[in-house]
Coordinates of N, CA and C in Angstrom, one line a residue:
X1 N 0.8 -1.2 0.0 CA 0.0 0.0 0.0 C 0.9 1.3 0.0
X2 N 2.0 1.0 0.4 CA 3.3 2.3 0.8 C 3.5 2.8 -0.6
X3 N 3.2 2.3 -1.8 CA 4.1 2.3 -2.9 C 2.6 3.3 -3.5
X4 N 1.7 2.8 -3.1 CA 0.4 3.6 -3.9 C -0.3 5.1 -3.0
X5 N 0.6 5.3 -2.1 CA -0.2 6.6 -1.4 C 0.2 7.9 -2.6
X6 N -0.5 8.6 -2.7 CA -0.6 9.8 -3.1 C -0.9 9.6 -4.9
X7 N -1.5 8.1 -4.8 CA -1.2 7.3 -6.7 C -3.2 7.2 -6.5
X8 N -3.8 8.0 -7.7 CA -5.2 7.2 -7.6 C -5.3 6.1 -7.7
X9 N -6.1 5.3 -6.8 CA -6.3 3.5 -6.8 C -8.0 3.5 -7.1
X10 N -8.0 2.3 -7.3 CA -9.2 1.8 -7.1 C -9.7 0.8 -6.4
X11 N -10.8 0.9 -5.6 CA -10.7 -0.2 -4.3 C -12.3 -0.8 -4.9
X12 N -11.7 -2.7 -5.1 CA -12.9 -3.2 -5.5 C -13.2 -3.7 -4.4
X13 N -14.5 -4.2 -4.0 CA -14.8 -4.4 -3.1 C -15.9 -6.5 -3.2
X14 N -16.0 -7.0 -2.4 CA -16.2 -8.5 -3.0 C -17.9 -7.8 -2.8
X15 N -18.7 -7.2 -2.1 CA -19.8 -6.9 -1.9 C -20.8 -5.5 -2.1
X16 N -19.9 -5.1 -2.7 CA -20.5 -3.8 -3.3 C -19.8 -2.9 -4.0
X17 N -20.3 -1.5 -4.6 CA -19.4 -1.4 -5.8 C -18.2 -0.7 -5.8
X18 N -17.2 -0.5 -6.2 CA -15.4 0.5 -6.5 C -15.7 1.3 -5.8
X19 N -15.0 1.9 -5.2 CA -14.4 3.2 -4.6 C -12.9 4.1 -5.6
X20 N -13.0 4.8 -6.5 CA -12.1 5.1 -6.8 C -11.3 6.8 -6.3
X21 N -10.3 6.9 -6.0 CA -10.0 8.3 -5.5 C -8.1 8.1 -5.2
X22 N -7.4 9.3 -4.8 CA -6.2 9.4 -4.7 C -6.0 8.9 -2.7
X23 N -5.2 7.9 -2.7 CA -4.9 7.3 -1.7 C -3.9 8.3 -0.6
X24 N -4.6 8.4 0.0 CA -4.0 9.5 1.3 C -3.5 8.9 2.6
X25 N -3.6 8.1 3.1 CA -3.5 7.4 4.2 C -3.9 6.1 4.8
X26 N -3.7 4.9 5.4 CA -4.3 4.0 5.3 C -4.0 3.7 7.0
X27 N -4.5 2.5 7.8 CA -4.6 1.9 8.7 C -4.7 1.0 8.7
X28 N -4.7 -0.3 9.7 CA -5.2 -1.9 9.3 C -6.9 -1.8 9.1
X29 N -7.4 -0.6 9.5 CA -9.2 -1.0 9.6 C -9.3 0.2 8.8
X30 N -8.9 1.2 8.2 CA -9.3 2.4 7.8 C -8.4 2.4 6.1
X31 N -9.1 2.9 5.1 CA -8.3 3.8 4.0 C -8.9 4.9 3.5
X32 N -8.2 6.2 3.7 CA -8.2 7.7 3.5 C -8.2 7.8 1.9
X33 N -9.2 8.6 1.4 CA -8.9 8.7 0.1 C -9.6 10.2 -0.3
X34 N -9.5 10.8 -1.3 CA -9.0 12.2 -2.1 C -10.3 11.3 -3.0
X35 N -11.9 11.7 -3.0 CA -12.9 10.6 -4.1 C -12.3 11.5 -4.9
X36 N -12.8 10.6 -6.1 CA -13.0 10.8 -7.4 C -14.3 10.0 -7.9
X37 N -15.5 10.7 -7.7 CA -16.2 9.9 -8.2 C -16.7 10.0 -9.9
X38 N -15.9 10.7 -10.7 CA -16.3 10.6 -12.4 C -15.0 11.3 -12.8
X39 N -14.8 10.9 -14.1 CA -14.3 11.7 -14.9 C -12.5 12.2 -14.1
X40 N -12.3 13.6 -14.3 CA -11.2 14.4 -13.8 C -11.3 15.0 -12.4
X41 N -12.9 14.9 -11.5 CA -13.4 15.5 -10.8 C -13.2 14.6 -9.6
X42 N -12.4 15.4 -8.4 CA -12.3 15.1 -7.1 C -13.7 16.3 -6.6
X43 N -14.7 15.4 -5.5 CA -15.0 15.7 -4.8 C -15.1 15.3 -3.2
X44 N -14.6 15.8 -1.9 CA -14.3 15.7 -0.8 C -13.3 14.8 -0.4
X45 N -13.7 13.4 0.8 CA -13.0 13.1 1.1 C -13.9 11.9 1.5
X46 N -13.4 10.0 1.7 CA -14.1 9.5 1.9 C -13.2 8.7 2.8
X47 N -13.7 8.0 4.2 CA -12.8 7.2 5.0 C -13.3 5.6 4.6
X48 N -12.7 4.6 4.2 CA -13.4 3.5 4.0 C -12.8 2.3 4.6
X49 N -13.7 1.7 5.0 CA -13.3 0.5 6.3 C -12.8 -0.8 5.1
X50 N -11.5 -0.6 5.8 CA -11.2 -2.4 5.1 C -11.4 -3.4 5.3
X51 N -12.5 -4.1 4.6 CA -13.5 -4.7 4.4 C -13.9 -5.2 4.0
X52 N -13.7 -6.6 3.0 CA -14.2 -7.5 1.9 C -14.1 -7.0 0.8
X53 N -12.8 -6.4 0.6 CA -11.7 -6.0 0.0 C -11.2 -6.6 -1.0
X54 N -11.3 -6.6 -2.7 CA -11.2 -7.8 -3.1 C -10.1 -7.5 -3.6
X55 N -9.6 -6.0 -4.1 CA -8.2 -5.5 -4.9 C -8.3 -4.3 -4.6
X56 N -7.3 -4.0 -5.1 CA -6.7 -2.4 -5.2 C -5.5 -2.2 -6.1
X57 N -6.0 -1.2 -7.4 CA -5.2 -1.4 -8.1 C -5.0 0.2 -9.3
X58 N -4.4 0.3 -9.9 CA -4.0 1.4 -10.8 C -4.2 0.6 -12.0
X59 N -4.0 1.3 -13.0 CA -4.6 1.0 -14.7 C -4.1 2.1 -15.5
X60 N -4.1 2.1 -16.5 CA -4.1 2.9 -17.7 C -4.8 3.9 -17.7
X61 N -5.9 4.1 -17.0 CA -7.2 5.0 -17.1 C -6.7 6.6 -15.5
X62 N -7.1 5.3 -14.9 CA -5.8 6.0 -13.5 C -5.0 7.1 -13.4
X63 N -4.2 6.5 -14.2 CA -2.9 7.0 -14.3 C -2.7 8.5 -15.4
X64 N -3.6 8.0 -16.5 CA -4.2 9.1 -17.4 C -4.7 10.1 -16.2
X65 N -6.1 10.0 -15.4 CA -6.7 10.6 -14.2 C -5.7 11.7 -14.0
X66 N -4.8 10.5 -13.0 CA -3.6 11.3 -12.0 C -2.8 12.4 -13.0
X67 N -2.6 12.3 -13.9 CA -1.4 12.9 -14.7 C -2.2 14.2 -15.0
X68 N -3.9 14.0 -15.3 CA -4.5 15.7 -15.5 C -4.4 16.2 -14.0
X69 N -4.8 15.6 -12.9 CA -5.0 16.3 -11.6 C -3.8 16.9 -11.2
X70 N -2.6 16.2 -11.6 CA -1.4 16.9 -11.1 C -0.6 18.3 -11.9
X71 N -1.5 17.8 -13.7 CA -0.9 19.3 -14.2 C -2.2 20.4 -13.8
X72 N -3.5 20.2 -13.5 CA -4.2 21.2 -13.0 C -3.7 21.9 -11.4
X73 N -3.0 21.2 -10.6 CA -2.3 21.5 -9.2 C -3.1 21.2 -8.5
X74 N -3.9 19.7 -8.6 CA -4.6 19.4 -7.3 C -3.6 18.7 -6.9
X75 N -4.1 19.5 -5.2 CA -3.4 18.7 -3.5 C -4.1 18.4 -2.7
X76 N -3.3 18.2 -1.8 CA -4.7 17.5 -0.4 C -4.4 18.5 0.6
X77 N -5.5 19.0 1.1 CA -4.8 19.6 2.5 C -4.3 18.5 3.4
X78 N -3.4 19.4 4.4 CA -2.3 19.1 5.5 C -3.0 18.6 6.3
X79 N -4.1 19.0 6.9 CA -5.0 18.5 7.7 C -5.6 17.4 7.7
X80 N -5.9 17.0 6.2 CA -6.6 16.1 6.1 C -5.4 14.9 6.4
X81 N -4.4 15.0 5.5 CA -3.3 14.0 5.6 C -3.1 13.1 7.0
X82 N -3.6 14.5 8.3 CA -2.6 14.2 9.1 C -4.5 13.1 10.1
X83 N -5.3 13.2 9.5 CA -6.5 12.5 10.0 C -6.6 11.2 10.6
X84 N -6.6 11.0 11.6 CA -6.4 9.5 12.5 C -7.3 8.9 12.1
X85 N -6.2 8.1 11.9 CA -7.4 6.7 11.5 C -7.0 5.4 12.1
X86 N -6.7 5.4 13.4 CA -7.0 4.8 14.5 C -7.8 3.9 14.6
X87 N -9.2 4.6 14.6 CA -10.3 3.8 15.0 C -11.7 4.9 14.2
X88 N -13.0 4.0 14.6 CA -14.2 4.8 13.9 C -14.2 6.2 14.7
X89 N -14.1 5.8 15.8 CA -14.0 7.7 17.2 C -13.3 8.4 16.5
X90 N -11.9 8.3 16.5 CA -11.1 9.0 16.4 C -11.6 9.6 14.7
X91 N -12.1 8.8 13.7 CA -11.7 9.3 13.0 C -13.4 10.4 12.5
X92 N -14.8 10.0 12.9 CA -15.6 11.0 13.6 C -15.7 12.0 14.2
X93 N -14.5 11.5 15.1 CA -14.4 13.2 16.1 C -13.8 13.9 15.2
X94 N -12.7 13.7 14.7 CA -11.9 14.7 13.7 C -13.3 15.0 12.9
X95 N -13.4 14.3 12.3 CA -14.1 14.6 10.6 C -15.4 15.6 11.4
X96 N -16.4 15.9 12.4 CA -17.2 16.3 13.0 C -16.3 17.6 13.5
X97 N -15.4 17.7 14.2 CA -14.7 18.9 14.5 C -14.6 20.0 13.7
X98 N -13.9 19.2 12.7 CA -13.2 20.2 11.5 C -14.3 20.4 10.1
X99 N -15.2 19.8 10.0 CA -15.9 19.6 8.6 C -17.6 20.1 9.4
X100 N -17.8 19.6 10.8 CA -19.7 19.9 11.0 C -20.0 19.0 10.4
X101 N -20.0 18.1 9.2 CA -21.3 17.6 8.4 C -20.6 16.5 8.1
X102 N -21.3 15.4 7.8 CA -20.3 13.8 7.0 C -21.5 13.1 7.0
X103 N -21.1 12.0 5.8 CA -22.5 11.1 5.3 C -22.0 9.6 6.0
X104 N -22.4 9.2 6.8 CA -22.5 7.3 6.8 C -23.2 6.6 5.7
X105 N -22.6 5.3 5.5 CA -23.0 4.5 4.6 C -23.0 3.3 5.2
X106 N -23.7 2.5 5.4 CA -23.5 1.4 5.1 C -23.3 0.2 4.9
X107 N -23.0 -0.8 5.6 CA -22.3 -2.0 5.1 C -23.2 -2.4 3.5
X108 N -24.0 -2.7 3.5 CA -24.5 -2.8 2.0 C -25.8 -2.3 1.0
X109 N -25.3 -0.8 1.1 CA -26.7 -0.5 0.9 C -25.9 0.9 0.6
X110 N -26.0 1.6 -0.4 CA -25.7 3.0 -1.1 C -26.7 4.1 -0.5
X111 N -27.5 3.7 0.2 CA -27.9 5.2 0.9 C -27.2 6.0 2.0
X112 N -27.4 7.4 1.6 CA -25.9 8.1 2.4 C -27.1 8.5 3.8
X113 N -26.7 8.5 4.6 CA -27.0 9.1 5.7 C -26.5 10.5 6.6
X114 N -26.6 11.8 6.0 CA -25.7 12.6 6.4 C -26.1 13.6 7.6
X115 N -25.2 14.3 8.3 CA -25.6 15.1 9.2 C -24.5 15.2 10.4
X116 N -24.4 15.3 11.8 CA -23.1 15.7 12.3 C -23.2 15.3 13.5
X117 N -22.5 15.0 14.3 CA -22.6 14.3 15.4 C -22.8 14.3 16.7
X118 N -24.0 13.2 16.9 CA -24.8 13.8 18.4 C -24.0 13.3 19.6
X119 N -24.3 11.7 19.4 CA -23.1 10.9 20.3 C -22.3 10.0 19.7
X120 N -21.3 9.5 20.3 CA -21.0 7.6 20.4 C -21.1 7.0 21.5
X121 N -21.4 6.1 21.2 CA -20.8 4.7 22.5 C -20.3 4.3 22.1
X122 N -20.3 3.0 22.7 CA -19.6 1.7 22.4 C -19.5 1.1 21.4
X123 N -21.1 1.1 21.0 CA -21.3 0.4 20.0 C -22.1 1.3 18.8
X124 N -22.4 2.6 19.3 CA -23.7 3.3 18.5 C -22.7 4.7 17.7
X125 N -23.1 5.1 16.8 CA -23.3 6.4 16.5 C -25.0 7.3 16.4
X126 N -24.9 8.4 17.4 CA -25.9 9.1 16.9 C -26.0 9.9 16.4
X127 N -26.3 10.2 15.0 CA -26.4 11.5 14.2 C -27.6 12.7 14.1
X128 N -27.0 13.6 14.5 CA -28.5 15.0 14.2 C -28.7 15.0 12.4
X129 N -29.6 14.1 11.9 CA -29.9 14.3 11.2 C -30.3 15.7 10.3
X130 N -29.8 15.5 9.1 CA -30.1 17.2 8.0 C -30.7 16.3 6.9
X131 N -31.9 16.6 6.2 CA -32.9 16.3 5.0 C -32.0 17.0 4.1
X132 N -32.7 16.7 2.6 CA -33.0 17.1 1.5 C -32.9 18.5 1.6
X133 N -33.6 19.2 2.7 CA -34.1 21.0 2.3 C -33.0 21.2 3.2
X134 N -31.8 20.9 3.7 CA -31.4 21.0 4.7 C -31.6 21.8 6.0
X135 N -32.7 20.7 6.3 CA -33.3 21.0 8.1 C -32.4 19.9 8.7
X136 N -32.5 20.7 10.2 CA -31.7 19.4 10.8 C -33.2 19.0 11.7
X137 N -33.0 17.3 10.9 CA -34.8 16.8 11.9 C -34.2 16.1 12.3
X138 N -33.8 15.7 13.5 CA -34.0 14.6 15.0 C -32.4 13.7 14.4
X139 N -32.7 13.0 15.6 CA -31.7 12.1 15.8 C -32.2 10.8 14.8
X140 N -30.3 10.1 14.6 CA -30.3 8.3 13.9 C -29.5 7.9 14.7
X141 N -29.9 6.9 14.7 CA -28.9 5.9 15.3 C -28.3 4.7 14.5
X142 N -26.7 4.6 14.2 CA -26.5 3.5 13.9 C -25.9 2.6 14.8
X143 N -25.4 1.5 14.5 CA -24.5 0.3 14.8 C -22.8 0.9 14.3
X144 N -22.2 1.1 14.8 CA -21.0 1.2 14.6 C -20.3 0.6 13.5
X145 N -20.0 -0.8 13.7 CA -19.8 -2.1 13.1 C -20.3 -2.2 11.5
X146 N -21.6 -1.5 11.4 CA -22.2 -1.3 10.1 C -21.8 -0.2 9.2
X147 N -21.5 0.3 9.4 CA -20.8 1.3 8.6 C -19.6 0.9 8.0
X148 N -19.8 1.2 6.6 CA -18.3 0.8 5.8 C -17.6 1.9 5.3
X149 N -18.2 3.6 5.0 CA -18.0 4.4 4.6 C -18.1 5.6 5.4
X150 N -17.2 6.7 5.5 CA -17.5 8.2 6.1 C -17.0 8.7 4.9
X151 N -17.9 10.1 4.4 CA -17.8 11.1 3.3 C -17.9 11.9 4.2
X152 N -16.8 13.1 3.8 CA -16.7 14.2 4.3 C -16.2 15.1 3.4
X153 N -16.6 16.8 3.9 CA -16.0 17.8 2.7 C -16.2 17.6 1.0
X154 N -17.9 16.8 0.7 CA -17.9 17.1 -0.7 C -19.0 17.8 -0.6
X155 N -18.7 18.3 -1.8 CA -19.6 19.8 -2.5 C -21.2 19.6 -2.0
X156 N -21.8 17.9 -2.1 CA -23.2 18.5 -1.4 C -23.2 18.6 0.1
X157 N -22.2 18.4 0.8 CA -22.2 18.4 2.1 C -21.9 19.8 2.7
X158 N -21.2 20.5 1.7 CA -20.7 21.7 1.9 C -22.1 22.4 2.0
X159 N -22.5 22.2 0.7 CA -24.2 23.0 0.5 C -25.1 22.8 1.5
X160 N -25.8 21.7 2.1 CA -26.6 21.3 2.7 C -26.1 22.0 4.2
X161 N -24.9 21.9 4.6 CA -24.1 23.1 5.3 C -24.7 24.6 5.3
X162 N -24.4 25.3 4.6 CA -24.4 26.8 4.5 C -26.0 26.9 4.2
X163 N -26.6 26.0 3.6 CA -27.9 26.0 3.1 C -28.8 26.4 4.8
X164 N -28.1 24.9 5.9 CA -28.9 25.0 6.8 C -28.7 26.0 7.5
X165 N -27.1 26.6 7.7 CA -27.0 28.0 8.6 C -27.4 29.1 8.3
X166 N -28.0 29.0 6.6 CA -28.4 30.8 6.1 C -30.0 30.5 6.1
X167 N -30.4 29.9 7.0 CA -32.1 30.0 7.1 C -33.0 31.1 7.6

């Protein structure tokens, strides 16, 4: 993995679909990534639990990718670089501190869950839920353990943000 940090990868997964983005950091239970979800376009930042993991790999296409991003001068902020990825806490509290807003996902199921954080335990996350019109309506609760994905710092999270504070 040491040889592909700061190289776009692509993370297939045995039970649901690619994650592709620029590799920023990794852990035994955590990989930090710079999304790319289309085309030339990075948007935010996604933490993804390693996890029935089937490959991770570079390509032709990739590397094309990386070569426009680097002559346009995309970087990563310092901050994010330096984002613990420890454990699910650690890497919540950061992304909640610094950002206010982040989407859960998951273990197999593409609906994002977004909003910012009420509690943890042990075993739970609670999120103050934010809708569609960005209201913040009540509390979710998940399972810790269930989550495969945190998105943070992309463009609709940013909106749904500023949307909800200029009410």
């Amino acid at each position: 993995m040491k040889k592909l940090l700061n190289k776009l990868i692509i993370i297939e997964f045995e039970d649901k679909e690619s994650e592709k983005g620029i590799l920023i950091n990794y852990s035994k239970d955590w990989i930090l990534l710079k999304s790319n979800p289309v085309d030339f376009i990075l948007d935010g930042y996604c933490a993804v639990k390693n996890h029935n993991i089937k490959n991770i790999s570079t390509n032709d296409e990739t590397e094309f990718i990386e070569k426009a991003m680097k002559l346009k001068g995309v970087s990563v902020d310092k901050k994010i670089q330096k984002l613990p990825l420890q454990s699910f806490d650690s890497i919540i509290d950061n992304v909640n501190k610094n950002f206010g807003i982040f989407s859960l996902f998951k273990k197999k199921d593409n609906v994002m869950y977004p909003g910012k954080l009420k509690k943890l335990t042990e075993k739970k996350i609670v999120l103050t839920w934010i809708d569609l019109n960005a209201n913040w309506t009540g509390n979710r609760e998940f399972m810790k353990d269930k989550v495969r994905k945190i998105d943070f710092d992309t463009d609709y999270l940013i909106s749904l943000k500023l949307l909800a504070e200029n009410k």
